[in-house]
XYZ file of C-alpha atoms in Angstrom:
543
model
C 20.614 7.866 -84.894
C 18.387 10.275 -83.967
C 14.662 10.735 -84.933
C 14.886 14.254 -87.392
C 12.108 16.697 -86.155
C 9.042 17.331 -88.657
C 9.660 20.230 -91.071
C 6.649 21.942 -89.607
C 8.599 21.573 -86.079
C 11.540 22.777 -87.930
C 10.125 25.484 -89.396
C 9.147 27.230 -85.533
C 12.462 29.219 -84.924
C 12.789 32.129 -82.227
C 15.030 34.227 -83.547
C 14.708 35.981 -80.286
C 16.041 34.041 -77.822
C 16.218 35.132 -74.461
C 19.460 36.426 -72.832
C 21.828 34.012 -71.017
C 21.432 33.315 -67.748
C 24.557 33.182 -66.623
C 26.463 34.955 -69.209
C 27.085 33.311 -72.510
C 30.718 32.624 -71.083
C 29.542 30.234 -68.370
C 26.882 28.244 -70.345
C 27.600 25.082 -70.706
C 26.552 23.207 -74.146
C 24.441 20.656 -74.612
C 25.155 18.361 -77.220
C 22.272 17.039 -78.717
C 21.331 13.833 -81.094
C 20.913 15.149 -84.604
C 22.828 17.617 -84.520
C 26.229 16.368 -84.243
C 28.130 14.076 -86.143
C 30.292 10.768 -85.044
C 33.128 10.601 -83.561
C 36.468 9.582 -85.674
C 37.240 5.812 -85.521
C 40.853 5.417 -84.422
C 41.792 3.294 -87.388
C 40.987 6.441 -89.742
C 43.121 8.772 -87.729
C 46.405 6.022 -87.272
C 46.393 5.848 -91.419
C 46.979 8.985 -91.800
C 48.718 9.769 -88.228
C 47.038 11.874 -86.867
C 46.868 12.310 -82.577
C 45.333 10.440 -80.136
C 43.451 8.146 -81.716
C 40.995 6.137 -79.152
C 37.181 4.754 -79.571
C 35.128 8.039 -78.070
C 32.035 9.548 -77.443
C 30.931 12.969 -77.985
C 27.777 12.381 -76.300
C 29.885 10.816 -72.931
C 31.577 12.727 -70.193
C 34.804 11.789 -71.001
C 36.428 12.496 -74.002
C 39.577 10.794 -73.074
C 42.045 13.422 -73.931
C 45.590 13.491 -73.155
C 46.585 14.659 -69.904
C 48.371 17.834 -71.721
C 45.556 18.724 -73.711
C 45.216 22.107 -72.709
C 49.210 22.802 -73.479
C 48.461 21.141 -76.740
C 46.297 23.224 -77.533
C 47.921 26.545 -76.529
C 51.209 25.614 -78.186
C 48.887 25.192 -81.311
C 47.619 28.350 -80.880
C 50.705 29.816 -80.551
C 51.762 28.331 -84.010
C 48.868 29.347 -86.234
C 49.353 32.863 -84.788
C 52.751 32.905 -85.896
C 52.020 31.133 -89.220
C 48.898 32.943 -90.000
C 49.169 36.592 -90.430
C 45.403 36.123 -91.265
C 44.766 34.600 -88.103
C 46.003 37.005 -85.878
C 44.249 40.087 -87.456
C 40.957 38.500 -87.692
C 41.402 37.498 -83.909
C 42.031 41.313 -82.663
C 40.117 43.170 -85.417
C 36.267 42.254 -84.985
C 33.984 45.146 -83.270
C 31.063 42.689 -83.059
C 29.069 45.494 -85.264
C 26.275 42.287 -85.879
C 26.406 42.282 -89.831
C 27.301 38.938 -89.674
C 24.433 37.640 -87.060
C 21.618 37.143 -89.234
C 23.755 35.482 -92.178
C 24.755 32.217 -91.414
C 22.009 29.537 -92.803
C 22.450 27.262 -89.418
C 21.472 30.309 -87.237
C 18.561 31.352 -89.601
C 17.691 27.525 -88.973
C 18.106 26.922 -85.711
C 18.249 30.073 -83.482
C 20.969 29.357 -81.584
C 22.599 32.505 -81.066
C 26.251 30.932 -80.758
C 25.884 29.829 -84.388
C 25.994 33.666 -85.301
C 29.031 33.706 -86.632
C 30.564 36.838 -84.662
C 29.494 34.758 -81.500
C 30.726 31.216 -83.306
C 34.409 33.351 -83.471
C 33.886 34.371 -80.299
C 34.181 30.953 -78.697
C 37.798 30.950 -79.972
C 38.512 34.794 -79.458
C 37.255 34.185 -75.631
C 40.520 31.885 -75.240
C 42.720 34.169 -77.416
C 42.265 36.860 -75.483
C 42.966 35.306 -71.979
C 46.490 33.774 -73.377
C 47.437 35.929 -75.476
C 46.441 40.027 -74.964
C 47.444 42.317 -71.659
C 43.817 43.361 -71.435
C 42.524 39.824 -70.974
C 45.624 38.411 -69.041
C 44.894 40.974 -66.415
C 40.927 41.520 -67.029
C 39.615 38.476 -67.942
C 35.859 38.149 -68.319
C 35.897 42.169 -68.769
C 37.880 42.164 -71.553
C 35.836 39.145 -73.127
C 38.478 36.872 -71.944
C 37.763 32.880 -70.636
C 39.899 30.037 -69.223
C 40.139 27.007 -71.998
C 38.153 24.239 -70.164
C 36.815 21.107 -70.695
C 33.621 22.690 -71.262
C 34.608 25.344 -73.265
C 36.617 22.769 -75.229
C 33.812 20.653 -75.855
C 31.642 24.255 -77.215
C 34.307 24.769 -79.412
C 33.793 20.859 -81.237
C 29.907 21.252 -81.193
C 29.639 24.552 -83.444
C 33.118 24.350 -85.221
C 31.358 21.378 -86.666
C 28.098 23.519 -87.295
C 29.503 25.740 -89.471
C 29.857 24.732 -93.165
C 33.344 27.191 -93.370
C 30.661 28.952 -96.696
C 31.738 32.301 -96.124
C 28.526 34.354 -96.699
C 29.220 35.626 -93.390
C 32.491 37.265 -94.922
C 30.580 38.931 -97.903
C 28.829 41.221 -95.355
C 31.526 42.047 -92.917
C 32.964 45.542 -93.184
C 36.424 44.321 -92.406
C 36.613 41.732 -94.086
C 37.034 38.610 -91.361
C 36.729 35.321 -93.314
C 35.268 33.822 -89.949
C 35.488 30.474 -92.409
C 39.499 30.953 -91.887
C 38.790 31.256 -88.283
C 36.535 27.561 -88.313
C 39.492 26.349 -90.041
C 42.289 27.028 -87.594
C 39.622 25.579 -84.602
C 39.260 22.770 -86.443
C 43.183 22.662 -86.901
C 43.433 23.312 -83.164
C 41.002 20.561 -82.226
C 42.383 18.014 -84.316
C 45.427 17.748 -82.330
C 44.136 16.618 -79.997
C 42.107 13.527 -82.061
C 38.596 15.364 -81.904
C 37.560 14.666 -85.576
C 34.622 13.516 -86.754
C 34.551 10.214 -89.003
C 32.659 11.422 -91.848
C 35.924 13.189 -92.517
C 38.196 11.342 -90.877
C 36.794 8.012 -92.946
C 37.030 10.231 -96.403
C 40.801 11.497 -95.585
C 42.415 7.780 -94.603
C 40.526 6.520 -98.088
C 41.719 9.123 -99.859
C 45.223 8.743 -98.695
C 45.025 5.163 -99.564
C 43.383 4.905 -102.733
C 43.064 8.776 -104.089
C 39.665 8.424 -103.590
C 37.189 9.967 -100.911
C 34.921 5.888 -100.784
C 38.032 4.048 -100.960
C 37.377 2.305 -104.344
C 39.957 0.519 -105.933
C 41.127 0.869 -109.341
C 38.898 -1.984 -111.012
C 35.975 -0.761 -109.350
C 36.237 2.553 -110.618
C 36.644 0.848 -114.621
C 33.685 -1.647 -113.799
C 31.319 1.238 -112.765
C 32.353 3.659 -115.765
C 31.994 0.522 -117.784
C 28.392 0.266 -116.202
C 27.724 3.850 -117.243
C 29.062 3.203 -120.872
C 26.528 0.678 -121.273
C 23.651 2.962 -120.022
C 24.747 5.675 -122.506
C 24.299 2.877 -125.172
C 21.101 1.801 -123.979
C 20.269 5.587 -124.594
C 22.067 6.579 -127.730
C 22.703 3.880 -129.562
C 26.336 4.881 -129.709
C 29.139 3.165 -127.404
C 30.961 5.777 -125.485
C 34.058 3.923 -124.124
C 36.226 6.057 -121.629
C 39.872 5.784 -121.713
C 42.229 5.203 -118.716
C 45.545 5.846 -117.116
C 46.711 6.495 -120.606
C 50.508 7.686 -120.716
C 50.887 10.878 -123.406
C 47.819 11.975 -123.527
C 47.478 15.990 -124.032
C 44.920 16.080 -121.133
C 43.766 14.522 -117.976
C 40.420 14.229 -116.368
C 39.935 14.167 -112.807
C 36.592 14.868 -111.054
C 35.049 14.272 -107.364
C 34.411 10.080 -106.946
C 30.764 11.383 -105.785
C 30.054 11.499 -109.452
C 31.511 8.199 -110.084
C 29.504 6.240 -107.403
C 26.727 8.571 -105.891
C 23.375 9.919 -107.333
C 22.368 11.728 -109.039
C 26.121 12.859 -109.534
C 26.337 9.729 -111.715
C 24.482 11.374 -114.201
C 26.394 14.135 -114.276
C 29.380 11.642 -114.748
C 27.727 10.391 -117.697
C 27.136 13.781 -119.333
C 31.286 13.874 -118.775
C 31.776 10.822 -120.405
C 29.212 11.891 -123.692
C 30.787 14.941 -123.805
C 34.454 13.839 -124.393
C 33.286 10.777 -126.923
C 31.756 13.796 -128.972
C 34.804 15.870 -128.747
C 37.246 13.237 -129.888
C 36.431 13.525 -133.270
C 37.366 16.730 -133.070
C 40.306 16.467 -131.852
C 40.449 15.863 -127.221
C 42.819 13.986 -126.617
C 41.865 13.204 -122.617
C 43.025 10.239 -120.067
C 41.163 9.783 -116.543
C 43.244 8.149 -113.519
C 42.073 5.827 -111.384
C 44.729 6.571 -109.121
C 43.866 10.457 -109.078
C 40.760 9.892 -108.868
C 39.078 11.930 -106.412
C 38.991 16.018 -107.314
C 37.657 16.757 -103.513
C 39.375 17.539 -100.760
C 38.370 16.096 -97.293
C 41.840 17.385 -95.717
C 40.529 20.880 -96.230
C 38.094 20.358 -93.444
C 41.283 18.531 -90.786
C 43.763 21.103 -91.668
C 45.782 23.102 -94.176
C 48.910 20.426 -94.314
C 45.967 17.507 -94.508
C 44.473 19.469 -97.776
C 48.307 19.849 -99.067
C 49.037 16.159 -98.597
C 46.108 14.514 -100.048
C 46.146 17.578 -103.055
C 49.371 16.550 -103.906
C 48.405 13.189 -105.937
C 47.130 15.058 -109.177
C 50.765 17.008 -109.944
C 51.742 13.617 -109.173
C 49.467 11.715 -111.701
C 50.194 14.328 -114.330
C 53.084 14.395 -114.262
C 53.046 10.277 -114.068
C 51.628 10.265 -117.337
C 53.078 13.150 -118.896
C 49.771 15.743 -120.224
C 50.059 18.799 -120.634
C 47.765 20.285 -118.448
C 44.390 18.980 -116.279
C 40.329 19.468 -116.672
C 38.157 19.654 -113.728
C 34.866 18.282 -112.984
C 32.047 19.750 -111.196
C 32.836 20.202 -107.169
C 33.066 22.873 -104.765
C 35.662 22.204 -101.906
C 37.763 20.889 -105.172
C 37.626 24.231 -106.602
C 38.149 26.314 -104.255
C 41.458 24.605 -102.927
C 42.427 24.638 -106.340
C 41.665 28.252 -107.005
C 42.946 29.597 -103.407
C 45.737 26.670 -102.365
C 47.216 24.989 -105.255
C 49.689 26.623 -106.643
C 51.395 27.398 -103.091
C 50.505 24.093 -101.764
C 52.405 21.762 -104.642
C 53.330 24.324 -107.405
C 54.663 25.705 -109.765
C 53.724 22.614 -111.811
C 56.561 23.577 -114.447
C 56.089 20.559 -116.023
C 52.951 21.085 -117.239
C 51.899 23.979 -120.060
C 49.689 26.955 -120.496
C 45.706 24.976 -120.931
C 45.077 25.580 -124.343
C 41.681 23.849 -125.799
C 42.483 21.670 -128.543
C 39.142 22.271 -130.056
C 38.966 26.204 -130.183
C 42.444 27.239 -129.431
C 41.505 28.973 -126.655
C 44.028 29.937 -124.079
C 42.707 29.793 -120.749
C 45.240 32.298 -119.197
C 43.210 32.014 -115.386
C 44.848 28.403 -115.490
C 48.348 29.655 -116.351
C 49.383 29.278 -113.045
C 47.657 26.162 -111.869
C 47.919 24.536 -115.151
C 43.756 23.262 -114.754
C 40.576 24.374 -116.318
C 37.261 24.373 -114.754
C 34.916 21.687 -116.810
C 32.124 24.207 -117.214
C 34.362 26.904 -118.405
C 35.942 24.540 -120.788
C 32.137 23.970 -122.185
C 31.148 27.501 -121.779
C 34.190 28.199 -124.273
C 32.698 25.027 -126.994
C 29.305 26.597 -127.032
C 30.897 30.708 -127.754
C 32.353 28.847 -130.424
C 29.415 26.649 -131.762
C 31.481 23.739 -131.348
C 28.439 21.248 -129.850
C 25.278 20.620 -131.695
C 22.453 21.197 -129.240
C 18.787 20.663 -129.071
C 17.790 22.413 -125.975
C 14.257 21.534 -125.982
C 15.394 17.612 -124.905
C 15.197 19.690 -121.636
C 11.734 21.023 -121.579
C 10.283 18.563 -119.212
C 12.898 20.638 -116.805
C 11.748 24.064 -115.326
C 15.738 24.622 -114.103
C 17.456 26.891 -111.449
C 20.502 27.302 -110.269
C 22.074 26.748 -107.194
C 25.813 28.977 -106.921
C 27.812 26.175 -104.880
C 29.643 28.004 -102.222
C 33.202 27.744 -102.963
C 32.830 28.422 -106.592
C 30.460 31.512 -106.369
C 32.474 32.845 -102.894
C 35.798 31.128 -103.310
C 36.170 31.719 -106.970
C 34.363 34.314 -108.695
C 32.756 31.416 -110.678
C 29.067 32.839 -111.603
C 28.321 33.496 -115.047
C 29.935 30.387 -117.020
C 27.385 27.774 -115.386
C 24.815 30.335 -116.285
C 25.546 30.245 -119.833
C 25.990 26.758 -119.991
C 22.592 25.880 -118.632
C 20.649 28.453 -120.962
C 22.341 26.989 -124.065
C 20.979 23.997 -123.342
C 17.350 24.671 -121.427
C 14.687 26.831 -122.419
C 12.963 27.517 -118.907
C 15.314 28.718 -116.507
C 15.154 30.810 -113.587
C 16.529 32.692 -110.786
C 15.950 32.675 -107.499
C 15.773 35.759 -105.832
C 18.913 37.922 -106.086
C 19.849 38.266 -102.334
C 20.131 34.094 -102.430
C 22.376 33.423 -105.100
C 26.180 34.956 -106.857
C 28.166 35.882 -104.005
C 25.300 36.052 -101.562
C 24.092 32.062 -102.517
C 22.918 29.911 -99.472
C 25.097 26.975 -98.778
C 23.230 23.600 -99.230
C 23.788 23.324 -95.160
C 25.935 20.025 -95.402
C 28.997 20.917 -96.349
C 32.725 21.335 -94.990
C 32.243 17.289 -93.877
C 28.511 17.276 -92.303
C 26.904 15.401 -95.106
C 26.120 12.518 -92.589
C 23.166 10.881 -91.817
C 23.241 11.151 -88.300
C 23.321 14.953 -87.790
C 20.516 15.271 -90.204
C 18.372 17.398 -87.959
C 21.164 19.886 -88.411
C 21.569 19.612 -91.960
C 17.786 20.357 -92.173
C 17.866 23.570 -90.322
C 21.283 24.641 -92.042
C 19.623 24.277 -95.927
C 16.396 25.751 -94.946
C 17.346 29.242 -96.433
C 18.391 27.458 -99.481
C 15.210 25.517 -99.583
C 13.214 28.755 -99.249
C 14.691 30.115 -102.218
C 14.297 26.955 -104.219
C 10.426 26.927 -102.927
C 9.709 30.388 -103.905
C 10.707 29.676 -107.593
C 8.916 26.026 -107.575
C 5.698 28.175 -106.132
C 6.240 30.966 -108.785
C 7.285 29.376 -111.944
C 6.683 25.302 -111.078
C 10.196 24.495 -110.899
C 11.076 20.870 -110.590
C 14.820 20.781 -111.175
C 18.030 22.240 -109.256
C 21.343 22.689 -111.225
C 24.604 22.933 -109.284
C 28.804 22.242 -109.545
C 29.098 20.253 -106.715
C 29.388 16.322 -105.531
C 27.861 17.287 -102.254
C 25.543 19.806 -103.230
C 24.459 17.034 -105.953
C 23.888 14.502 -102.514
C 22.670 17.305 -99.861
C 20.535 19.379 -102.136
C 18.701 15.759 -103.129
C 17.984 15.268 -99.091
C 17.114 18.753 -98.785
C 14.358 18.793 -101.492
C 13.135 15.504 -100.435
C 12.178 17.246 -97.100
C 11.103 20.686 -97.869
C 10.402 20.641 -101.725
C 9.507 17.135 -102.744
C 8.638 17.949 -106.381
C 12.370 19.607 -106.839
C 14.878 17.058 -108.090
C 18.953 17.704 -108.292
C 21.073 17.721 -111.070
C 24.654 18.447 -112.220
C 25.330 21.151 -115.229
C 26.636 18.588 -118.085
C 23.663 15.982 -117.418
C 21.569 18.905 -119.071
C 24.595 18.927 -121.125
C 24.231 15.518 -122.349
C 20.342 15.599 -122.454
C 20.641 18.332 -125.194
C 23.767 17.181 -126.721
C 23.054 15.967 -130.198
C 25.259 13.111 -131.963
C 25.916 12.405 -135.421
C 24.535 8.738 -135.408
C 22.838 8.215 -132.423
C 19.287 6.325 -132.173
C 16.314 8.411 -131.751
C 16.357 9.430 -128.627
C 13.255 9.129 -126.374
C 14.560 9.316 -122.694
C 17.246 11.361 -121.034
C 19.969 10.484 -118.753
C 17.369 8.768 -115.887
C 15.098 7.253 -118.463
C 12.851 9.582 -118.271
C 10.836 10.710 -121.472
C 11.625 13.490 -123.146
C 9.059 15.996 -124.328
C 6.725 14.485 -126.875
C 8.097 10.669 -126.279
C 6.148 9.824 -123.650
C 4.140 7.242 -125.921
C 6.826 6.516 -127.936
C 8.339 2.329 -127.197
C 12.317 2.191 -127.134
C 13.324 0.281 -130.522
C-alpha cells in the first residue's frame, strides 16, 4: 500500500499543466501506487460469473487478457450503442466547449488534465470514433479518432476508476451529457473482459450470496442489532428490541449494511432503531430482513444487468413476507438506483400498495410507482405533523452542516427534506457556501466503489473540494459536525476530515434524530448516541 502524500504536498496542484508532448493520443499512462485500486480476485468474479477471471496485476505488464480482447470489446461496444439510445448521442454530441473541465473534484485535486471529464469521455470517444464514424474510419487522428490498444486499454481502467460516476459535471453541460452514463458503459465495456477492481468485485459476490455488501450472515446481523439494543439501554433506560423477518407486517425496513457494521453509520442505525420503538405505540407496524439486508448497490458500479440482479432481492423479500410497501434508510447509490432504475429493472411491484404512513395518513404519491419511501422523508412528514417529541438542544454540543450526498441531491431531487429534518432537531446549523452544495454538492471523492484503502492518495485529492467547503464553515462558524444520507459518505467523509479538518466529525441525519428524540419513560439522559455528554451533563455521573 502506498505511502499517502502530506496534505500540504497535496494541496500544491498546477492546474496548468503543460501541453502533451506527443499529443494526448499517444501518451502513455502511468499507473501509480495510491491512486488505483486492486485488482478483482478471481473467486469474486466466478460467484457471480463474470469473464476471465485470473490472479492480475494492474501495476504489471501483462494483464493477461484473452487473446480476443479487442473483438470483445468492440462487439460490446456495438451492443451498448444499440441498447443505449443515451449512449450513442452523448458519444457524437459533445463540442468540447470546456464547461465541464474545471468541475470534476479529482481534477480540481489532482491536475491531471485527463480527469476533466470532457477529456475522461474522450478516452472512450477516441475509440468510438475510429470504429464506428466515416470521418474517423477514413481520418483517424484528424477526426479525434485512435486504434483500441493495450495502452489505450489500460488508460481507459486507470481514470474510469477515477471518476466517482457524481454527475456535477452534467449539471453544467449545455447539452446535457451525463458523462457519469458514459463511465458506466466503460466500466460495462471493461468488465468483459475481467478488469474489475475487488473493492467491488468483493461487495457484488457477498451481496449475491448473502444480500449483503460484508457478507454477514443472518445471526450476525441479529447479534450486532442486539449489541446496539443494549447500547440504546445503556442510554435510555428503555429496551428498544428490533423485530425480524416478520411475515405480515404492513412495512419493511431495509437500509445499507454500512450502518449495521461500520462507523459512525452505526449510530445512525441506532437512531433507526429508536425511532421505530417510539413509533410503535403509535401505530408502525415495521419488519427488517436479514436476507434483504443490504439497501446499496455495488452492481451499479460492474454494470446495469449486475445492479438489476443484485436489486432484485427486496421485491423478492417483500413480497416473501407479504408488506405492503418498503422504507429506506440513509444511502446514496441505494437511492438513486431506486429513484432512476427500479421500477424498469424489477417492477411494477403490483403486489405491493400505494406507501401510506400509518402514523399521519400521509400518502406518499412519489413512491406510487416504486412502492418505497425515503427514511428522511418519512421523518420529515412526522415532524410537519408534530408527531415526535423533540428537544433539539440535546444537540448543542453540535455546530452541524450538511453534506448533499451525490445521488440524492443530483440523482433525485432530494434537498430540502434532510434540511428540515436536521433544523427540527439542532439549533446551530449551517451552510456551506451555495456553489458546493443542492445540485452543485461536491462528492465525498470515494464513491462509485473507490472507498479503499489502498488508493487513498486519490481519495484525498478527489474530497479536497468537499473538504474546502467543510473548512470554510469550521473556520467561520466552528463547525465540528458533518450530516449526510449516505453509508459511504458516513465512512469517506470520516477519512476525509481526519486529514484535512481534524476537528469535523461525521454523522448520519436520524443519529441527531435520536439525540433529540424525547421518550415517555426514558432515564435522564446525560450522553448521546457516542457517549458523549450532552450540554450541561458534563459533570453529571450516569445512575
Amino acid at each position: 500500500m502506498a505511502d499517502t502524500p502530506k496534505p500540504a504536498e497535496i494541496a500544491k496542484i498546477d492546474h496548468y499543466p503543460s501541453p502533451f508532448e506527443k499529443g494526448w493520443m499517444n501518451q502513455q499512462v502511468e499507473i501509480k501506487p495510491g491512486v488505483y485500486c486492486y485488482a478483482s480476485k478471481p473467486k469474486n468474479l466466478e460467484y457471480v460469473g463474470m469473464p476471465n477471471p485470473r490472479e492480475w496485476n494492474p501495476a504489471d505488464e501483462d494483464w493477461k487478457l484473452p487473446e480476443n480482447w479487442k473483438e470483445i470489446i468492440e462487439e460490446g461496444f456495438k451492443d451498448r450503442l444499440d441498447m443505449y439510445r443515451s449512449f450513442k448521442l452523448f458519444m457524437d454530441i459533445c463540442v468540447r466547449c470546456g464547461a465541464c473541465a474545471d468541475k470534476c473534484h479529482f481534477f480540481i485535486g489532482s491536475g491531471d488534465p485527463k480527469n476533466m471529464p470532457v477529456q475522461r469521455a474522450e478516452l472512450l470517444r477516441s475509440v468510438y470514433r475510429k470504429n464506428h464514424t466515416i470521418a474517423g474510419k477514413i481520418l483517424g487522428p484528424f477526426a479525434g479518432a485512435r486504434e483500441l490498444t493495450e495502452d489505450v486499454l489500460k488508460e481507459w481502467w486507470y481514470y474510469l476508476y477515477q471518476c466517482t460516476e457524481c454527475r456535477r459535471c452534467s449539471v453544467f453541460c449545455p447539452y446535457g451529457i451525463d458523462t457519469a452514463e458514459i463511465t458506466m458503459m466503460g466500466r460495462e465495456l471493461t468488465n468483459l473482459l475481467g478488469l474489475n477492481i475487488d473493492w467491488i468485485a468483493a461487495p457484488v459476490a457477498n451481496c449475491y450470496r448473502t444480500g449483503n455488501h460484508l457478507g454477514i450472515q443472518p445471526h450476525a446481523y441479529k447479534d450486532m442489532m442486539d449489541f446496539f439494543t443494549d447500547e440504546i439501554e445503556d442510554i435510555t433506560g428503555i429496551r428498544m428490541e428490533q423485530d425480524f423477518n416478520r411475515k405480515g407486517a404492513e412495512i419493511l425496513f431495509i437500509t445499507p449494511s454500512g450502518d449495521v457494521f461500520a462507523d459512525p453509520g452505526t449510530f445512525t442505525c441506532m437512531g433507526y432503531m429508536m425511532l421505530f420503538h417510539y413509533l410503535k405505540q403509535q401505530g408502525l407496524d415495521i419488519t427488517w430482513s436479514t436476507y434483504a439486508s443490504e439497501g446499496g448497490n455495488f452492481g451499479f458500479f460492474t454494470s446495469h444487468e449486475m445492479a438489476k440482479r443484485l436489486n432484485a432481492k427486496m421485491y423478492a423479500e417483500a413480497k416473501r413476507l407479504g408488506v405492503k410497501w418498503i422504507l429506506g434508510g440513509e444511502c446514496g447509490h441505494m437511492w438513486r438506483v431506486l429513484n432512476q432504475y427500479m421500477d424498469t429493472f424489477n417492477g411494477p411491484p403490483d403486489f405491493l400498495e400505494e406507501p401510506v404512513s400509518p402514523i399521519t395518513g400521509t400518502k406518499f404519491e412519489n413512491a406510487n410507482t416504486t412502492k418505497m419511501v425515503h427514511l428522511v422523508e418519512f421523518t420529515a412528514d412526522l415532524m410537519k405533523n408534530n408527531k415526535l417529541k423533540l428537544d433539539p438542544s440535546r444537540n448543542d454540543h453540535l455546530k452541524v452542516t450538511f453534506h448533499d450526498s451525490c445521488n440524492t441531491a443530483r440523482g433525485m431531487g432530494f434537498l430540502e427534506e434532510p434540511r428540515y429534518v436536521l433544523k427540527n432537531v439542532c439549533n446551530n446549523v449551517y451552510e456551506m457556501p451555495p456553489e458546493t452544495i443542492r445540485e452543485q454538492t461536491f462528492c465525498c471523492g470515494s464513491g462509485s466503489g473507490l472507498n479503499a484503502g489502498e488508493n487513498m492518495e486519490l481519495r484525498m485529492r478527489g474530497g479536497l473540494p468537499r473538504a474546502n467547503a467543510v473548512k470554510h464553515v469550521h473556520d467561520k462558524h466552528d463547525v465540528n459536525m458533518l450530516s449526510c444520507i449516505c453509508a459511504i459518505d458516513r465512512a469517506a467523509l470520516t477519512a476525509l476530515m481526519e486529514y484535512w479538518v481534524p476537528e469535523v466529525e461525521v454523522s448520519g441525519v436520524h443519529e441527531l434524530v435520536a439525540n433529540a428524540l424525547v421518550f415517555d419513560g426514558e432515564k435522564k439522559r446525560t450522553t448521546d448516541l457516542r457517549g458523549e455528554p450532552l450540554p450541561g451533563m458534563e459533570d453529571e455521573e450516569d445512575v
